[in-house]
XYZ file of C-alpha atoms in Angstrom:
270
model
C 0.062 -0.012 -0.010
C 0.943 3.595 -0.490
C 2.373 4.869 2.790
C 0.530 8.165 2.394
C -2.956 7.441 1.305
C -3.410 3.598 1.432
C -3.757 3.089 -2.361
C -2.778 -0.113 -3.649
C 0.648 -0.852 -5.089
C 1.021 -2.766 -8.395
C 1.705 -6.370 -8.443
C 5.171 -5.627 -9.901
C 6.429 -4.628 -6.389
C 7.857 -8.133 -5.708
C 9.407 -8.331 -9.223
C 12.991 -9.331 -9.523
C 15.275 -8.996 -12.579
C 15.967 -12.093 -14.662
C 16.896 -10.377 -17.807
C 19.637 -8.298 -19.306
C 19.655 -5.282 -21.576
C 21.509 -4.824 -24.759
C 22.533 -1.264 -25.426
C 24.164 -1.659 -28.807
C 27.162 0.390 -29.862
C 26.258 3.577 -27.951
C 28.604 4.168 -25.006
C 28.624 6.981 -22.746
C 30.279 8.036 -19.448
C 27.936 9.539 -17.001
C 27.480 10.211 -13.239
C 25.736 7.316 -11.500
C 23.557 7.608 -8.572
C 24.051 5.213 -5.630
C 22.157 4.633 -2.493
C 18.548 5.665 -1.410
C 17.257 8.980 -2.672
C 16.734 11.827 -0.260
C 12.863 11.520 -0.706
C 12.976 7.898 0.269
C 15.117 8.519 3.302
C 12.610 11.150 4.296
C 9.719 8.622 3.782
C 11.485 6.054 5.981
C 12.124 8.722 8.644
C 8.472 9.701 8.839
C 6.728 6.409 8.754
C 5.641 6.826 12.312
C 3.868 10.166 11.558
C 0.655 8.493 10.533
C -0.967 6.807 13.584
C -2.459 4.218 11.334
C 1.051 3.036 10.345
C 2.419 2.532 13.790
C 2.242 -1.283 13.693
C 5.728 -2.624 13.404
C 4.606 -5.201 10.694
C 3.169 -2.500 8.647
C 6.262 -0.347 8.868
C 8.407 -3.416 8.051
C 6.270 -4.037 4.968
C 6.424 -0.460 3.743
C 10.187 -0.227 4.240
C 10.616 -3.366 2.064
C 8.353 -1.777 -0.664
C 10.450 1.428 -0.691
C 13.741 -0.424 -0.578
C 12.784 -2.685 -3.551
C 11.459 0.525 -5.369
C 14.890 2.259 -4.620
C 16.643 -0.718 -6.067
C 14.566 -0.659 -9.287
C 15.000 3.128 -9.567
C 18.770 2.784 -9.548
C 18.482 0.049 -12.189
C 16.293 2.637 -14.343
C 18.952 5.289 -13.920
C 21.670 2.929 -15.059
C 19.502 2.197 -18.063
C 19.091 5.911 -18.907
C 22.769 6.588 -18.343
C 23.812 3.689 -20.651
C 21.751 5.303 -23.445
C 22.963 8.855 -22.684
C 19.482 10.029 -21.783
C 18.622 12.593 -19.100
C 15.459 11.548 -17.248
C 13.086 14.160 -15.688
C 10.212 13.370 -13.440
C 7.324 15.875 -13.916
C 5.085 16.190 -10.917
C 2.088 18.409 -9.998
C -1.511 18.457 -8.931
C -3.964 17.499 -11.724
C -4.454 20.310 -14.241
C -1.336 22.220 -13.604
C -0.316 21.741 -17.279
C 2.296 19.024 -17.448
C 1.078 17.642 -20.805
C 0.403 21.132 -22.291
C 3.952 22.254 -21.310
C 5.421 19.208 -23.120
C 3.333 19.891 -26.243
C 4.554 23.494 -26.354
C 8.155 22.600 -25.466
C 8.306 20.429 -28.680
C 8.167 23.590 -30.740
C 11.094 25.278 -29.102
C 13.615 22.615 -28.059
C 16.534 21.691 -30.129
C 16.916 18.167 -28.570
C 14.824 14.938 -28.934
C 12.560 13.857 -26.024
C 9.974 11.245 -25.316
C 7.450 10.796 -22.534
C 6.415 8.080 -20.188
C 2.866 9.145 -19.309
C 1.107 8.064 -16.042
C -2.677 8.353 -15.407
C -5.214 6.286 -13.520
C -7.223 5.703 -16.806
C -7.360 6.537 -20.557
C -4.381 7.149 -22.928
C -5.607 10.734 -23.546
C -2.387 12.417 -22.622
C -0.192 10.043 -24.624
C -2.418 10.452 -27.638
C -2.116 14.188 -27.400
C 1.773 13.917 -27.334
C 1.819 11.491 -30.121
C -0.212 13.824 -32.375
C 2.528 16.351 -31.774
C 5.035 13.705 -33.016
C 6.380 13.155 -29.451
C 7.222 9.501 -28.692
C 5.090 8.551 -25.689
C 4.039 5.406 -23.893
C 0.937 5.431 -21.564
C 0.898 3.827 -18.186
C -2.558 3.191 -16.702
C -2.122 2.773 -12.950
C -5.771 1.777 -12.289
C -6.021 2.647 -8.494
C -2.499 3.684 -7.815
C -2.058 7.555 -7.228
C 1.649 7.607 -8.375
C 4.001 6.012 -10.603
C 6.747 3.706 -9.088
C 10.108 2.518 -10.534
C 8.605 -0.861 -11.554
C 5.894 0.696 -13.749
C 8.500 2.978 -15.428
C 10.944 0.092 -15.937
C 8.140 -1.726 -17.986
C 7.360 1.374 -19.964
C 11.104 1.805 -21.024
C 10.951 -1.382 -23.064
C 8.436 0.464 -25.286
C 10.734 3.595 -25.622
C 13.409 3.875 -28.209
C 16.003 5.563 -25.800
C 18.743 5.396 -28.633
C 16.981 8.188 -30.390
C 16.290 10.304 -27.418
C 18.314 12.878 -25.363
C 15.643 13.462 -22.663
C 13.012 11.209 -21.414
C 10.257 12.808 -19.339
C 8.207 10.827 -16.795
C 4.910 12.482 -16.447
C 3.746 11.393 -13.144
C 0.066 10.947 -11.993
C -1.516 14.317 -10.931
C -0.999 14.309 -7.207
C 1.024 16.552 -4.768
C 1.421 13.797 -2.175
C 2.450 10.316 -3.121
C 4.832 10.798 -6.097
C 7.190 12.551 -3.824
C 7.983 9.354 -1.981
C 8.560 7.158 -5.003
C 11.843 7.382 -6.697
C 11.071 6.438 -10.551
C 14.773 6.485 -11.550
C 14.848 10.028 -12.854
C 17.769 12.312 -12.590
C 15.853 15.577 -11.887
C 12.464 16.507 -10.616
C 10.406 19.352 -11.946
C 7.379 20.282 -9.979
C 4.558 22.465 -11.618
C 2.243 24.731 -9.609
C -0.337 26.843 -11.435
C -1.679 30.157 -10.733
C -5.503 28.897 -10.828
C -4.726 26.402 -7.959
C -4.538 29.275 -5.501
C -1.841 30.134 -2.951
C -0.557 27.874 -0.128
C 0.160 24.751 -2.259
C 3.841 24.929 -1.687
C 3.446 25.535 2.162
C 0.818 22.813 2.455
C 2.678 20.190 0.452
C 6.289 20.653 1.462
C 7.510 17.125 0.809
C 6.717 17.513 -2.831
C 8.389 20.764 -3.299
C 11.491 19.777 -1.291
C 12.286 17.120 -3.970
C 12.130 19.784 -6.847
C 15.227 20.746 -8.816
C 13.072 23.271 -10.654
C 9.668 24.751 -9.736
C 7.618 26.045 -12.647
C 4.773 28.479 -11.933
C 2.482 27.797 -14.844
C -0.438 29.775 -16.356
C 1.129 33.107 -15.287
C -0.695 34.945 -17.908
C -3.660 34.542 -15.536
C -2.191 36.504 -12.761
C -4.234 39.608 -13.470
C -7.352 37.617 -12.909
C -6.400 35.900 -9.556
C -5.526 36.987 -6.090
C -2.140 35.310 -6.193
C 0.986 36.619 -4.654
C 3.601 34.885 -6.658
C 6.573 36.401 -4.864
C 5.301 35.200 -1.608
C 4.936 31.625 -3.131
C 8.588 31.868 -4.300
C 9.711 32.890 -0.804
C 7.719 29.934 0.667
C 9.570 27.616 -1.929
C 13.011 28.853 -0.905
C 12.227 28.451 2.686
C 11.624 24.737 1.964
C 14.554 24.469 -0.440
C 16.830 27.566 -0.651
C 18.710 26.491 -3.794
C 15.801 25.477 -5.900
C 15.527 26.949 -9.422
C 12.237 28.824 -10.208
C 10.815 29.800 -13.477
C 7.509 31.478 -14.580
C 5.908 30.071 -17.649
C 3.001 30.563 -19.915
C 2.211 28.749 -23.246
C 1.213 32.180 -24.524
C 4.761 33.336 -23.989
C 7.432 31.604 -26.226
C 10.351 33.218 -24.385
C 9.218 31.725 -21.160
C 9.039 28.231 -22.759
C 12.604 28.767 -24.169
C 13.874 29.455 -20.578
C 12.577 26.033 -19.552
C 14.202 24.506 -22.603
C 17.474 26.224 -21.817
C 17.463 25.042 -18.236
C 17.081 21.413 -19.403
C 19.820 22.004 -21.913
C 22.112 23.270 -19.292
C 21.381 20.227 -17.083
C 22.130 18.044 -20.109
C 25.459 19.750 -20.558
C 26.424 19.221 -16.839
C 26.237 15.419 -17.055
C-alpha cells in the first residue's frame, strides 16, 4: 500500500530481474547515482507520523516496498545513463499543465525527447503527445495515485532511448504520493499553477522539497486571480533555498525557451 494514502501498489512490487539489456554500440560516461534517494530517506524517517501506520509489521512491509523500489529506480537510472538520456520526473496536482507544457516545448527545443505518461485511466495524454510527433507510452495505474520504478521500468521497453536525449516521466497528478517514490529520474520538476491558488507549496512541502526546478504555470492569468507569486517563491525557498524557479505561460514563447535552456544546461552538466 502507499504509505501516504493507502492506495494499492501494483503487483510488480515483488518483481526481480531475470533479464539483461543490450545497449548496442552507444557508449557514454555519466555520473551514476548510488544509495537511497533523499525523498525515500525522508519517507522512511516519517513512517511513524501516521498513527495508522504505527504497527511494526506495517512499517516493515512499507520499508521493504520502498527499498525494492529504490533498487529498481537505481536500475532505471543506469538504463538511462547507458543510453545517454537525461530523465526528468514531472510532478504536480491535476490540471497544472504538465502535458500542455510538453506539447509546447516540442516547438522550441533543439533536442529529442520522449514521454512516459502516467494516469489512472485513459491514454488521452499520450495520444495528445503522439499527435505532436512526440514519442510517448501510456501507463494506466488503475487505482495507484503515483508511478513507481517498476511501472517506469516496464514502460522503458516501449521507448526507443537510442533516439532520445531526454525522457520525461509525467507522473500521476498528485502533490502527495509521487514525492515518496523514486522512479529512476535524474531531476524533478514540480509545476504549480496560478489557478490552484496560494498555499500549495506551504501545504505540500515534501513534494516541493524534491524539486530541482519549480515552474509557476499559467502566469498569464495572474491579473485575474488574487495570487502573490513572490510570496509563493519565498515559501519555496524556505523549503529548499537552492531550488531553481521559472515562470511559464504557453502564450509566451520566451518563457518556454527558458525552460528548454534550463534542461539543456542540465544536459551539458552530465
